[in-house]
Amino acid sequence: MRHTEFWARLEHALGSGYARVWASQYVIADLGGHTAQAALDAGVPPKEVWAAVWRALELPASER
């Protein structure tokens, strides 16, 4: 998964106006207590970050 796909999926799930705010503020335990944005900035693969976001948001399996 590329970063662009990650952001497109997050915008689809949360809306374009809220996705980046959520990613920079919501701490996810599965990411070691980091936000999605911090994890991406630290080099965590977008696919791994998306999996953690998917679990945190309790999205349907079709969004996996």
PDB file of N, CA and C in Angstrom:
ATOM      1  N   MET A   1       0.847  -1.176   0.000  1.00  0.00           N
ATOM      2  CA  MET A   1       0.000   0.000   0.000  1.00  0.00           C
ATOM      3  C   MET A   1       0.896   1.244   0.000  1.00  0.00           C
ATOM      4  N   ARG A   2       0.537   2.184  -0.822  1.00  0.00           N
ATOM      5  CA  ARG A   2       1.261   3.460  -0.880  1.00  0.00           C
ATOM      6  C   ARG A   2       0.610   4.463   0.081  1.00  0.00           C
ATOM      7  N   HIS A   3       1.346   5.499   0.387  1.00  0.00           N
ATOM      8  CA  HIS A   3       0.823   6.539   1.270  1.00  0.00           C
ATOM      9  C   HIS A   3      -0.452   7.154   0.693  1.00  0.00           C
ATOM     10  N   THR A   4      -0.493   7.330  -0.626  1.00  0.00           N
ATOM     11  CA  THR A   4      -1.674   7.933  -1.239  1.00  0.00           C
ATOM     12  C   THR A   4      -2.911   7.066  -1.031  1.00  0.00           C
ATOM     13  N   GLU A   5      -2.737   5.748  -1.108  1.00  0.00           N
ATOM     14  CA  GLU A   5      -3.873   4.856  -0.878  1.00  0.00           C
ATOM     15  C   GLU A   5      -4.308   4.905   0.592  1.00  0.00           C
ATOM     16  N   PHE A   6      -3.323   4.965   1.495  1.00  0.00           N
ATOM     17  CA  PHE A   6      -3.648   5.073   2.919  1.00  0.00           C
ATOM     18  C   PHE A   6      -4.523   6.302   3.163  1.00  0.00           C
ATOM     19  N   TRP A   7      -4.084   7.453   2.645  1.00  0.00           N
ATOM     20  CA  TRP A   7      -4.829   8.690   2.884  1.00  0.00           C
ATOM     21  C   TRP A   7      -6.199   8.666   2.205  1.00  0.00           C
ATOM     22  N   ALA A   8      -6.285   8.066   1.038  1.00  0.00           N
ATOM     23  CA  ALA A   8      -7.575   7.955   0.358  1.00  0.00           C
ATOM     24  C   ALA A   8      -8.546   7.105   1.178  1.00  0.00           C
ATOM     25  N   ARG A   9      -8.048   6.003   1.740  1.00  0.00           N
ATOM     26  CA  ARG A   9      -8.904   5.143   2.564  1.00  0.00           C
ATOM     27  C   ARG A   9      -9.351   5.872   3.839  1.00  0.00           C
ATOM     28  N   LEU A  10      -8.417   6.587   4.458  1.00  0.00           N
ATOM     29  CA  LEU A  10      -8.767   7.292   5.688  1.00  0.00           C
ATOM     30  C   LEU A  10      -9.770   8.410   5.403  1.00  0.00           C
ATOM     31  N   GLU A  11      -9.588   9.110   4.300  1.00  0.00           N
ATOM     32  CA  GLU A  11     -10.542  10.152   3.921  1.00  0.00           C
ATOM     33  C   GLU A  11     -11.910   9.563   3.613  1.00  0.00           C
ATOM     34  N   HIS A  12     -11.924   8.384   3.018  1.00  0.00           N
ATOM     35  CA  HIS A  12     -13.192   7.710   2.744  1.00  0.00           C
ATOM     36  C   HIS A  12     -13.893   7.355   4.055  1.00  0.00           C
ATOM     37  N   ALA A  13     -13.120   6.900   5.038  1.00  0.00           N
ATOM     38  CA  ALA A  13     -13.692   6.479   6.317  1.00  0.00           C
ATOM     39  C   ALA A  13     -14.132   7.649   7.189  1.00  0.00           C
ATOM     40  N   LEU A  14     -13.358   8.743   7.175  1.00  0.00           N
ATOM     41  CA  LEU A  14     -13.615   9.847   8.108  1.00  0.00           C
ATOM     42  C   LEU A  14     -14.022  11.159   7.457  1.00  0.00           C
ATOM     43  N   GLY A  15     -13.863  11.246   6.163  1.00  0.00           N
ATOM     44  CA  GLY A  15     -14.138  12.505   5.479  1.00  0.00           C
ATOM     45  C   GLY A  15     -12.841  13.275   5.284  1.00  0.00           C
ATOM     46  N   SER A  16     -12.764  14.002   4.187  1.00  0.00           N
ATOM     47  CA  SER A  16     -11.518  14.687   3.844  1.00  0.00           C
ATOM     48  C   SER A  16     -11.155  15.791   4.826  1.00  0.00           C
ATOM     49  N   GLY A  17     -12.134  16.387   5.452  1.00  0.00           N
ATOM     50  CA  GLY A  17     -11.851  17.465   6.397  1.00  0.00           C
ATOM     51  C   GLY A  17     -11.364  17.003   7.754  1.00  0.00           C
ATOM     52  N   TYR A  18     -11.615  15.737   8.091  1.00  0.00           N
ATOM     53  CA  TYR A  18     -11.283  15.248   9.423  1.00  0.00           C
ATOM     54  C   TYR A  18     -10.150  14.229   9.436  1.00  0.00           C
ATOM     55  N   ALA A  19      -9.891  13.575   8.332  1.00  0.00           N
ATOM     56  CA  ALA A  19      -8.930  12.471   8.286  1.00  0.00           C
ATOM     57  C   ALA A  19      -7.544  12.877   8.782  1.00  0.00           C
ATOM     58  N   ARG A  20      -7.020  13.974   8.292  1.00  0.00           N
ATOM     59  CA  ARG A  20      -5.661  14.388   8.675  1.00  0.00           C
ATOM     60  C   ARG A  20      -5.608  14.849  10.127  1.00  0.00           C
ATOM     61  N   VAL A  21      -6.658  15.485  10.587  1.00  0.00           N
ATOM     62  CA  VAL A  21      -6.712  15.897  12.000  1.00  0.00           C
ATOM     63  C   VAL A  21      -6.710  14.661  12.887  1.00  0.00           C
ATOM     64  N   TRP A  22      -7.564  13.708  12.575  1.00  0.00           N
ATOM     65  CA  TRP A  22      -7.643  12.471  13.356  1.00  0.00           C
ATOM     66  C   TRP A  22      -6.296  11.757  13.359  1.00  0.00           C
ATOM     67  N   ALA A  23      -5.673  11.659  12.187  1.00  0.00           N
ATOM     68  CA  ALA A  23      -4.403  10.953  12.062  1.00  0.00           C
ATOM     69  C   ALA A  23      -3.294  11.599  12.880  1.00  0.00           C
ATOM     70  N   SER A  24      -3.390  12.884  13.094  1.00  0.00           N
ATOM     71  CA  SER A  24      -2.339  13.578  13.845  1.00  0.00           C
ATOM     72  C   SER A  24      -2.634  13.674  15.341  1.00  0.00           C
ATOM     73  N   GLN A  25      -3.855  13.329  15.757  1.00  0.00           N
ATOM     74  CA  GLN A  25      -4.213  13.501  17.165  1.00  0.00           C
ATOM     75  C   GLN A  25      -4.616  12.222  17.890  1.00  0.00           C
ATOM     76  N   TYR A  26      -5.137  11.230  17.187  1.00  0.00           N
ATOM     77  CA  TYR A  26      -5.652  10.032  17.840  1.00  0.00           C
ATOM     78  C   TYR A  26      -4.518   9.024  18.058  1.00  0.00           C
ATOM     79  N   VAL A  27      -4.234   8.734  19.319  1.00  0.00           N
ATOM     80  CA  VAL A  27      -3.166   7.798  19.669  1.00  0.00           C
ATOM     81  C   VAL A  27      -3.705   6.370  19.586  1.00  0.00           C
ATOM     82  N   ILE A  28      -2.954   5.513  18.908  1.00  0.00           N
ATOM     83  CA  ILE A  28      -3.377   4.132  18.674  1.00  0.00           C
ATOM     84  C   ILE A  28      -2.429   3.196  19.414  1.00  0.00           C
ATOM     85  N   ALA A  29      -2.976   2.400  20.313  1.00  0.00           N
ATOM     86  CA  ALA A  29      -2.167   1.479  21.120  1.00  0.00           C
ATOM     87  C   ALA A  29      -1.406   0.497  20.237  1.00  0.00           C
ATOM     88  N   ASP A  30      -2.040   0.011  19.166  1.00  0.00           N
ATOM     89  CA  ASP A  30      -1.403  -0.963  18.274  1.00  0.00           C
ATOM     90  C   ASP A  30      -0.193  -0.386  17.536  1.00  0.00           C
ATOM     91  N   LEU A  31      -0.042   0.919  17.584  1.00  0.00           N
ATOM     92  CA  LEU A  31       1.111   1.571  16.960  1.00  0.00           C
ATOM     93  C   LEU A  31       2.118   2.014  18.017  1.00  0.00           C
ATOM     94  N   GLY A  32       2.078   1.350  19.146  1.00  0.00           N
ATOM     95  CA  GLY A  32       3.021   1.672  20.207  1.00  0.00           C
ATOM     96  C   GLY A  32       2.729   2.983  20.897  1.00  0.00           C
ATOM     97  N   GLY A  33       1.453   3.375  20.888  1.00  0.00           N
ATOM     98  CA  GLY A  33       1.072   4.623  21.524  1.00  0.00           C
ATOM     99  C   GLY A  33       1.363   5.854  20.684  1.00  0.00           C
ATOM    100  N   HIS A  34       1.468   5.664  19.384  1.00  0.00           N
ATOM    101  CA  HIS A  34       1.697   6.783  18.470  1.00  0.00           C
ATOM    102  C   HIS A  34       0.441   7.059  17.653  1.00  0.00           C
ATOM    103  N   THR A  35       0.398   8.212  17.058  1.00  0.00           N
ATOM    104  CA  THR A  35      -0.674   8.520  16.118  1.00  0.00           C
ATOM    105  C   THR A  35      -0.336   7.884  14.774  1.00  0.00           C
ATOM    106  N   ALA A  36      -1.321   7.806  13.909  1.00  0.00           N
ATOM    107  CA  ALA A  36      -1.079   7.273  12.568  1.00  0.00           C
ATOM    108  C   ALA A  36      -0.042   8.121  11.842  1.00  0.00           C
ATOM    109  N   GLN A  37      -0.161   9.437  11.969  1.00  0.00           N
ATOM    110  CA  GLN A  37       0.790  10.328  11.297  1.00  0.00           C
ATOM    111  C   GLN A  37       2.205  10.131  11.819  1.00  0.00           C
ATOM    112  N   ALA A  38       2.353  10.015  13.134  1.00  0.00           N
ATOM    113  CA  ALA A  38       3.677   9.813  13.724  1.00  0.00           C
ATOM    114  C   ALA A  38       4.267   8.483  13.282  1.00  0.00           C
ATOM    115  N   ALA A  39       3.435   7.457  13.203  1.00  0.00           N
ATOM    116  CA  ALA A  39       3.913   6.147  12.760  1.00  0.00           C
ATOM    117  C   ALA A  39       4.386   6.209  11.312  1.00  0.00           C
ATOM    118  N   LEU A  40       3.619   6.849  10.456  1.00  0.00           N
ATOM    119  CA  LEU A  40       4.036   6.999   9.060  1.00  0.00           C
ATOM    120  C   LEU A  40       5.336   7.791   8.969  1.00  0.00           C
ATOM    121  N   ASP A  41       5.423   8.868   9.733  1.00  0.00           N
ATOM    122  CA  ASP A  41       6.634   9.694   9.722  1.00  0.00           C
ATOM    123  C   ASP A  41       7.855   8.930  10.219  1.00  0.00           C
ATOM    124  N   ALA A  42       7.628   7.949  11.096  1.00  0.00           N
ATOM    125  CA  ALA A  42       8.725   7.146  11.645  1.00  0.00           C
ATOM    126  C   ALA A  42       9.104   5.983  10.731  1.00  0.00           C
ATOM    127  N   GLY A  43       8.392   5.839   9.617  1.00  0.00           N
ATOM    128  CA  GLY A  43       8.742   4.812   8.657  1.00  0.00           C
ATOM    129  C   GLY A  43       7.946   3.520   8.742  1.00  0.00           C
ATOM    130  N   VAL A  44       6.910   3.498   9.570  1.00  0.00           N
ATOM    131  CA  VAL A  44       6.062   2.312   9.634  1.00  0.00           C
ATOM    132  C   VAL A  44       5.324   2.201   8.297  1.00  0.00           C
ATOM    133  N   PRO A  45       5.309   1.023   7.701  1.00  0.00           N
ATOM    134  CA  PRO A  45       4.647   0.871   6.395  1.00  0.00           C
ATOM    135  C   PRO A  45       3.168   1.256   6.463  1.00  0.00           C
ATOM    136  N   PRO A  46       2.674   1.967   5.441  1.00  0.00           N
ATOM    137  CA  PRO A  46       1.274   2.379   5.435  1.00  0.00           C
ATOM    138  C   PRO A  46       0.292   1.222   5.612  1.00  0.00           C
ATOM    139  N   LYS A  47       0.606   0.047   5.077  1.00  0.00           N
ATOM    140  CA  LYS A  47      -0.283  -1.107   5.229  1.00  0.00           C
ATOM    141  C   LYS A  47      -0.430  -1.482   6.699  1.00  0.00           C
ATOM    142  N   GLU A  48       0.663  -1.431   7.452  1.00  0.00           N
ATOM    143  CA  GLU A  48       0.638  -1.742   8.877  1.00  0.00           C
ATOM    144  C   GLU A  48      -0.136  -0.672   9.649  1.00  0.00           C
ATOM    145  N   VAL A  49       0.072   0.582   9.285  1.00  0.00           N
ATOM    146  CA  VAL A  49      -0.655   1.676   9.939  1.00  0.00           C
ATOM    147  C   VAL A  49      -2.146   1.552   9.636  1.00  0.00           C
ATOM    148  N   TRP A  50      -2.486   1.238   8.380  1.00  0.00           N
ATOM    149  CA  TRP A  50      -3.893   1.091   8.021  1.00  0.00           C
ATOM    150  C   TRP A  50      -4.552  -0.027   8.820  1.00  0.00           C
ATOM    151  N   ALA A  51      -3.855  -1.136   9.008  1.00  0.00           N
ATOM    152  CA  ALA A  51      -4.412  -2.246   9.778  1.00  0.00           C
ATOM    153  C   ALA A  51      -4.742  -1.795  11.204  1.00  0.00           C
ATOM    154  N   ALA A  52      -3.874  -0.992  11.798  1.00  0.00           N
ATOM    155  CA  ALA A  52      -4.114  -0.483  13.148  1.00  0.00           C
ATOM    156  C   ALA A  52      -5.276   0.510  13.155  1.00  0.00           C
ATOM    157  N   VAL A  53      -5.337   1.365  12.145  1.00  0.00           N
ATOM    158  CA  VAL A  53      -6.439   2.331  12.026  1.00  0.00           C
ATOM    159  C   VAL A  53      -7.755   1.584  11.842  1.00  0.00           C
ATOM    160  N   TRP A  54      -7.744   0.589  10.981  1.00  0.00           N
ATOM    161  CA  TRP A  54      -8.949  -0.208  10.708  1.00  0.00           C
ATOM    162  C   TRP A  54      -9.495  -0.810  11.999  1.00  0.00           C
ATOM    163  N   ARG A  55      -8.598  -1.358  12.833  1.00  0.00           N
ATOM    164  CA  ARG A  55      -9.031  -1.937  14.112  1.00  0.00           C
ATOM    165  C   ARG A  55      -9.525  -0.849  15.066  1.00  0.00           C
ATOM    166  N   ALA A  56      -8.818   0.265  15.126  1.00  0.00           N
ATOM    167  CA  ALA A  56      -9.184   1.346  16.048  1.00  0.00           C
ATOM    168  C   ALA A  56     -10.553   1.931  15.712  1.00  0.00           C
ATOM    169  N   LEU A  57     -10.840   2.058  14.429  1.00  0.00           N
ATOM    170  CA  LEU A  57     -12.111   2.635  13.997  1.00  0.00           C
ATOM    171  C   LEU A  57     -13.231   1.600  13.903  1.00  0.00           C
ATOM    172  N   GLU A  58     -12.861   0.326  14.087  1.00  0.00           N
ATOM    173  CA  GLU A  58     -13.828  -0.772  13.980  1.00  0.00           C
ATOM    174  C   GLU A  58     -14.590  -0.715  12.657  1.00  0.00           C
ATOM    175  N   LEU A  59     -13.804  -0.579  11.584  1.00  0.00           N
ATOM    176  CA  LEU A  59     -14.387  -0.506  10.255  1.00  0.00           C
ATOM    177  C   LEU A  59     -14.820  -1.895   9.796  1.00  0.00           C
ATOM    178  N   PRO A  60     -15.751  -1.967   8.853  1.00  0.00           N
ATOM    179  CA  PRO A  60     -16.190  -3.268   8.352  1.00  0.00           C
ATOM    180  C   PRO A  60     -15.076  -3.982   7.596  1.00  0.00           C
ATOM    181  N   ALA A  61     -15.202  -5.286   7.497  1.00  0.00           N
ATOM    182  CA  ALA A  61     -14.194  -6.101   6.816  1.00  0.00           C
ATOM    183  C   ALA A  61     -13.967  -5.655   5.376  1.00  0.00           C
ATOM    184  N   SER A  62     -14.979  -5.116   4.751  1.00  0.00           N
ATOM    185  CA  SER A  62     -14.838  -4.657   3.362  1.00  0.00           C
ATOM    186  C   SER A  62     -13.866  -3.491   3.229  1.00  0.00           C
ATOM    187  N   GLU A  63     -13.560  -2.820   4.333  1.00  0.00           N
ATOM    188  CA  GLU A  63     -12.646  -1.681   4.326  1.00  0.00           C
ATOM    189  C   GLU A  63     -11.211  -2.107   4.638  1.00  0.00           C
ATOM    190  N   ARG A  64     -11.013  -3.374   4.920  1.00  0.00           N
ATOM    191  CA  ARG A  64      -9.691  -3.847   5.308  1.00  0.00           C
ATOM    192  C   ARG A  64      -8.753  -3.697   4.146  1.00  0.00           C
TER     193      ARG A  64
END
